[in-house]
Amino acid sequence: MKYNVRGQQIQVTEALREYVEKKIARLEKYFEAPITSETSVTLSVTKGYHTVEVTIPLPGVMLRAEVKSEDMYASIDGVVDKLERQIRKHKTKVNRKYRTESGLRSYFKESGSTARALDEEEDYEVVRTKQVTLKPMDVEEAILQMNMIGHSFFVFANADTKEVNVVYRRNDGRYGLIEQS
């Protein structure tokens, strides 16, 4: 696994880098083949909170987790735990799909306990459906609309690109834009 470890408002020491690499390397046991994509790790300190963000791009799935705590090493441990839960959830879903549909070799390694994997599976029940009319508008107007209705995201038709976009409020209070690729 290749690592891109960087710090924001923090100097990444060699000890910190080694700790990150050692902890994230634990995730390799869940995969049949070695991960060839670059794992991106961002360490930051804001208002006394130590934040660790990890992104692992894989074929067909993007693993991403973020943890904030008052200790950097605790944040690293927490983010690895979160990623392990995500992997187990995806593993159960993907392996079941491959077994039932095509019998292809699974992407994730099989574990000894399928009962535990079934317990970790969640129900994804849609409890509400909404219809939206995509009015053409620019990004600034979409942000104003989102704030006016009090939501954390807003779907709209971008007047400039004629594509469906989503604006959203980030955890840091700023805004993000999701565009079609």
mmCIF file of C-alpha atoms in Angstrom:
data_model
loop_
_atom_site.group_PDB
_atom_site.id
_atom_site.type_symbol
_atom_site.label_atom_id
_atom_site.label_comp_id
_atom_site.label_asym_id
_atom_site.label_seq_id
_atom_site.Cartn_x
_atom_site.Cartn_y
_atom_site.Cartn_z
ATOM 1 C CA MET A 1 0.000 0.000 0.000
ATOM 2 C CA LYS A 2 1.319 3.469 -0.893
ATOM 3 C CA TYR A 3 0.727 6.327 1.540
ATOM 4 C CA ASN A 4 0.414 10.068 1.084
ATOM 5 C CA VAL A 5 0.558 11.428 4.647
ATOM 6 C CA ARG A 6 0.332 15.186 4.983
ATOM 7 C CA GLY A 7 -0.304 17.621 7.774
ATOM 8 C CA GLN A 8 -2.376 20.764 7.963
ATOM 9 C CA GLN A 9 -1.238 23.119 10.722
ATOM 10 C CA ILE A 10 0.862 20.280 12.114
ATOM 11 C CA GLN A 11 4.332 18.924 11.397
ATOM 12 C CA VAL A 12 4.163 15.218 10.517
ATOM 13 C CA THR A 13 7.000 13.596 12.440
ATOM 14 C CA GLU A 14 8.584 10.314 11.390
ATOM 15 C CA ALA A 15 7.078 8.610 14.467
ATOM 16 C CA LEU A 16 3.601 9.859 13.555
ATOM 17 C CA ARG A 17 4.035 8.754 9.929
ATOM 18 C CA GLU A 18 5.187 5.269 11.007
ATOM 19 C CA TYR A 19 2.240 4.947 13.407
ATOM 20 C CA VAL A 20 -0.230 5.886 10.638
ATOM 21 C CA GLU A 21 1.321 3.429 8.163
ATOM 22 C CA LYS A 22 1.438 0.610 10.732
ATOM 23 C CA LYS A 23 -2.212 1.082 11.718
ATOM 24 C CA ILE A 24 -3.581 1.416 8.178
ATOM 25 C CA ALA A 25 -1.551 -1.597 7.019
ATOM 26 C CA ARG A 26 -3.885 -3.676 9.249
ATOM 27 C CA LEU A 27 -6.591 -3.142 6.639
ATOM 28 C CA GLU A 28 -4.684 -5.144 4.010
ATOM 29 C CA LYS A 29 -5.775 -8.405 5.625
ATOM 30 C CA TYR A 30 -9.316 -7.796 4.326
ATOM 31 C CA PHE A 31 -8.337 -7.905 0.634
ATOM 32 C CA GLU A 32 -7.440 -10.773 -1.697
ATOM 33 C CA ALA A 33 -4.908 -8.729 -3.717
ATOM 34 C CA PRO A 34 -2.631 -5.971 -2.420
ATOM 35 C CA ILE A 35 -4.052 -2.462 -2.684
ATOM 36 C CA THR A 36 -2.290 -0.619 -5.498
ATOM 37 C CA SER A 37 -4.005 2.761 -5.146
ATOM 38 C CA GLU A 38 -2.524 5.546 -3.044
ATOM 39 C CA THR A 39 -3.984 5.955 0.430
ATOM 40 C CA SER A 40 -4.407 9.617 1.310
ATOM 41 C CA VAL A 41 -4.047 10.562 4.990
ATOM 42 C CA THR A 42 -4.509 14.123 6.242
ATOM 43 C CA LEU A 43 -3.641 15.032 9.819
ATOM 44 C CA SER A 44 -4.786 18.416 11.122
ATOM 45 C CA VAL A 45 -5.219 20.344 14.339
ATOM 46 C CA THR A 46 -8.044 22.871 14.662
ATOM 47 C CA LYS A 47 -9.198 24.496 17.904
ATOM 48 C CA GLY A 48 -7.531 21.804 19.998
ATOM 49 C CA TYR A 49 -9.064 18.915 18.083
ATOM 50 C CA HIS A 50 -6.826 16.460 16.230
ATOM 51 C CA THR A 51 -8.484 15.339 13.011
ATOM 52 C CA VAL A 52 -7.459 12.383 10.851
ATOM 53 C CA GLU A 53 -8.978 11.908 7.380
ATOM 54 C CA VAL A 54 -8.225 8.762 5.373
ATOM 55 C CA THR A 55 -9.299 8.106 1.791
ATOM 56 C CA ILE A 56 -8.626 4.781 0.057
ATOM 57 C CA PRO A 57 -9.810 4.617 -3.559
ATOM 58 C CA LEU A 58 -10.622 1.050 -4.626
ATOM 59 C CA PRO A 59 -12.217 -0.332 -7.790
ATOM 60 C CA GLY A 60 -15.937 0.351 -7.424
ATOM 61 C CA VAL A 61 -15.813 1.789 -3.908
ATOM 62 C CA MET A 62 -14.224 4.728 -2.121
ATOM 63 C CA LEU A 63 -13.389 4.110 1.531
ATOM 64 C CA ARG A 64 -13.290 7.333 3.523
ATOM 65 C CA ALA A 65 -13.361 8.067 7.227
ATOM 66 C CA GLU A 66 -12.714 11.061 9.461
ATOM 67 C CA VAL A 67 -12.286 11.168 13.241
ATOM 68 C CA LYS A 68 -11.735 14.112 15.595
ATOM 69 C CA SER A 69 -10.514 13.809 19.154
ATOM 70 C CA GLU A 70 -8.267 15.561 21.645
ATOM 71 C CA ASP A 71 -5.344 13.173 20.916
ATOM 72 C CA MET A 72 -3.807 12.513 17.488
ATOM 73 C CA TYR A 73 -3.003 8.866 18.213
ATOM 74 C CA ALA A 74 -6.578 8.249 19.424
ATOM 75 C CA SER A 75 -7.873 9.838 16.213
ATOM 76 C CA ILE A 76 -5.671 7.519 14.135
ATOM 77 C CA ASP A 77 -6.951 4.474 16.037
ATOM 78 C CA GLY A 78 -10.549 5.665 15.647
ATOM 79 C CA VAL A 79 -10.289 6.249 11.912
ATOM 80 C CA VAL A 80 -8.839 2.758 11.354
ATOM 81 C CA ASP A 81 -11.697 1.252 13.393
ATOM 82 C CA LYS A 82 -14.220 3.163 11.270
ATOM 83 C CA LEU A 83 -12.593 1.937 8.062
ATOM 84 C CA GLU A 84 -12.653 -1.664 9.320
ATOM 85 C CA ARG A 85 -16.399 -1.386 9.966
ATOM 86 C CA GLN A 86 -16.930 0.018 6.452
ATOM 87 C CA ILE A 87 -14.881 -2.775 4.893
ATOM 88 C CA ARG A 88 -16.779 -5.485 6.796
ATOM 89 C CA LYS A 89 -20.102 -3.969 5.711
ATOM 90 C CA HIS A 90 -19.025 -3.793 2.051
ATOM 91 C CA LYS A 91 -17.472 -7.255 2.216
ATOM 92 C CA THR A 92 -20.719 -8.829 3.354
ATOM 93 C CA LYS A 93 -22.728 -7.041 0.701
ATOM 94 C CA VAL A 94 -20.300 -7.641 -2.192
ATOM 95 C CA ASN A 95 -19.544 -11.262 -1.384
ATOM 96 C CA ARG A 96 -23.247 -12.110 -1.051
ATOM 97 C CA LYS A 97 -23.953 -10.432 -4.407
ATOM 98 C CA TYR A 98 -21.141 -12.339 -6.160
ATOM 99 C CA ARG A 99 -22.212 -15.665 -4.672
ATOM 100 C CA THR A 100 -25.845 -15.250 -5.690
ATOM 101 C CA GLU A 101 -25.384 -13.592 -9.111
ATOM 102 C CA SER A 102 -22.326 -14.978 -10.806
ATOM 103 C CA GLY A 103 -20.175 -17.111 -8.580
ATOM 104 C CA LEU A 104 -17.168 -14.898 -9.271
ATOM 105 C CA ARG A 105 -14.230 -14.922 -6.919
ATOM 106 C CA SER A 106 -14.886 -12.407 -4.176
ATOM 107 C CA TYR A 107 -12.989 -9.146 -3.952
ATOM 108 C CA PHE A 108 -12.736 -9.383 -0.170
ATOM 109 C CA LYS A 109 -11.312 -12.316 1.775
ATOM 110 C CA GLU A 110 -13.851 -14.644 3.343
ATOM 111 C CA SER A 111 -13.834 -14.662 7.134
ATOM 112 C CA GLY A 112 -14.602 -17.626 9.331
ATOM 113 C CA SER A 113 -17.691 -16.174 10.964
ATOM 114 C CA THR A 114 -20.584 -15.396 8.643
ATOM 115 C CA ALA A 115 -22.938 -14.994 11.593
ATOM 116 C CA ARG A 116 -20.929 -12.013 12.813
ATOM 117 C CA ALA A 117 -20.963 -10.486 9.328
ATOM 118 C CA LEU A 118 -24.743 -10.869 9.108
ATOM 119 C CA ASP A 119 -25.177 -9.139 12.485
ATOM 120 C CA GLU A 120 -23.199 -6.143 11.212
ATOM 121 C CA GLU A 121 -25.384 -5.709 8.139
ATOM 122 C CA GLU A 122 -27.781 -2.764 8.282
ATOM 123 C CA ASP A 123 -31.222 -2.350 6.810
ATOM 124 C CA TYR A 124 -31.321 0.444 4.262
ATOM 125 C CA GLU A 125 -34.970 1.376 4.423
ATOM 126 C CA VAL A 126 -36.193 4.474 2.602
ATOM 127 C CA VAL A 127 -38.597 6.161 5.023
ATOM 128 C CA ARG A 128 -39.414 9.242 2.944
ATOM 129 C CA THR A 129 -39.353 10.191 -0.723
ATOM 130 C CA LYS A 130 -39.375 13.753 -2.027
ATOM 131 C CA GLN A 131 -39.909 15.132 -5.503
ATOM 132 C CA VAL A 132 -37.801 18.130 -6.550
ATOM 133 C CA THR A 133 -38.196 20.540 -9.422
ATOM 134 C CA LEU A 134 -34.750 21.385 -10.757
ATOM 135 C CA LYS A 135 -34.854 25.106 -11.379
ATOM 136 C CA PRO A 136 -31.827 26.409 -13.314
ATOM 137 C CA MET A 137 -29.741 28.637 -11.021
ATOM 138 C CA ASP A 138 -26.148 29.524 -10.239
ATOM 139 C CA VAL A 139 -24.219 28.101 -7.287
ATOM 140 C CA GLU A 140 -24.654 31.198 -5.091
ATOM 141 C CA GLU A 141 -28.433 31.146 -5.537
ATOM 142 C CA ALA A 142 -28.495 27.435 -4.681
ATOM 143 C CA ILE A 143 -26.597 28.130 -1.441
ATOM 144 C CA LEU A 144 -29.076 30.883 -0.573
ATOM 145 C CA GLN A 145 -31.998 28.511 -1.260
ATOM 146 C CA MET A 146 -30.389 25.789 0.878
ATOM 147 C CA ASN A 147 -29.907 28.196 3.790
ATOM 148 C CA MET A 148 -33.435 29.567 3.388
ATOM 149 C CA ILE A 149 -35.041 26.118 3.765
ATOM 150 C CA GLY A 150 -32.621 25.119 6.544
ATOM 151 C CA HIS A 151 -31.179 21.994 4.903
ATOM 152 C CA SER A 152 -27.557 20.864 4.825
ATOM 153 C CA PHE A 153 -27.682 20.185 1.042
ATOM 154 C CA PHE A 154 -29.584 21.373 -2.021
ATOM 155 C CA VAL A 155 -30.074 19.732 -5.458
ATOM 156 C CA PHE A 156 -30.335 22.086 -8.431
ATOM 157 C CA ALA A 157 -29.801 22.438 -12.184
ATOM 158 C CA ASN A 158 -26.645 24.476 -12.738
ATOM 159 C CA ALA A 159 -27.538 27.341 -15.098
ATOM 160 C CA ASP A 160 -23.975 27.504 -16.454
ATOM 161 C CA THR A 161 -23.357 23.798 -17.178
ATOM 162 C CA LYS A 162 -26.987 22.557 -17.535
ATOM 163 C CA GLU A 163 -26.037 19.607 -15.277
ATOM 164 C CA VAL A 164 -27.563 18.434 -11.993
ATOM 165 C CA ASN A 165 -25.401 19.636 -9.052
ATOM 166 C CA VAL A 166 -25.577 19.483 -5.275
ATOM 167 C CA VAL A 167 -24.344 22.154 -2.854
ATOM 168 C CA TYR A 168 -23.779 21.155 0.751
ATOM 169 C CA ARG A 169 -22.635 22.618 4.056
ATOM 170 C CA ARG A 170 -19.317 21.176 5.228
ATOM 171 C CA ASN A 171 -18.414 20.419 8.847
ATOM 172 C CA ASP A 172 -16.139 23.483 8.888
ATOM 173 C CA GLY A 173 -19.121 25.748 8.030
ATOM 174 C CA ARG A 174 -18.051 26.407 4.438
ATOM 175 C CA TYR A 175 -19.762 25.033 1.341
ATOM 176 C CA GLY A 176 -19.044 22.250 -1.141
ATOM 177 C CA LEU A 177 -20.275 21.557 -4.661
ATOM 178 C CA ILE A 178 -20.843 18.117 -6.181
ATOM 179 C CA GLU A 179 -20.807 18.039 -9.983
ATOM 180 C CA GLN A 180 -21.432 15.232 -12.455
ATOM 181 C CA SER A 181 -18.311 13.828 -14.050
#
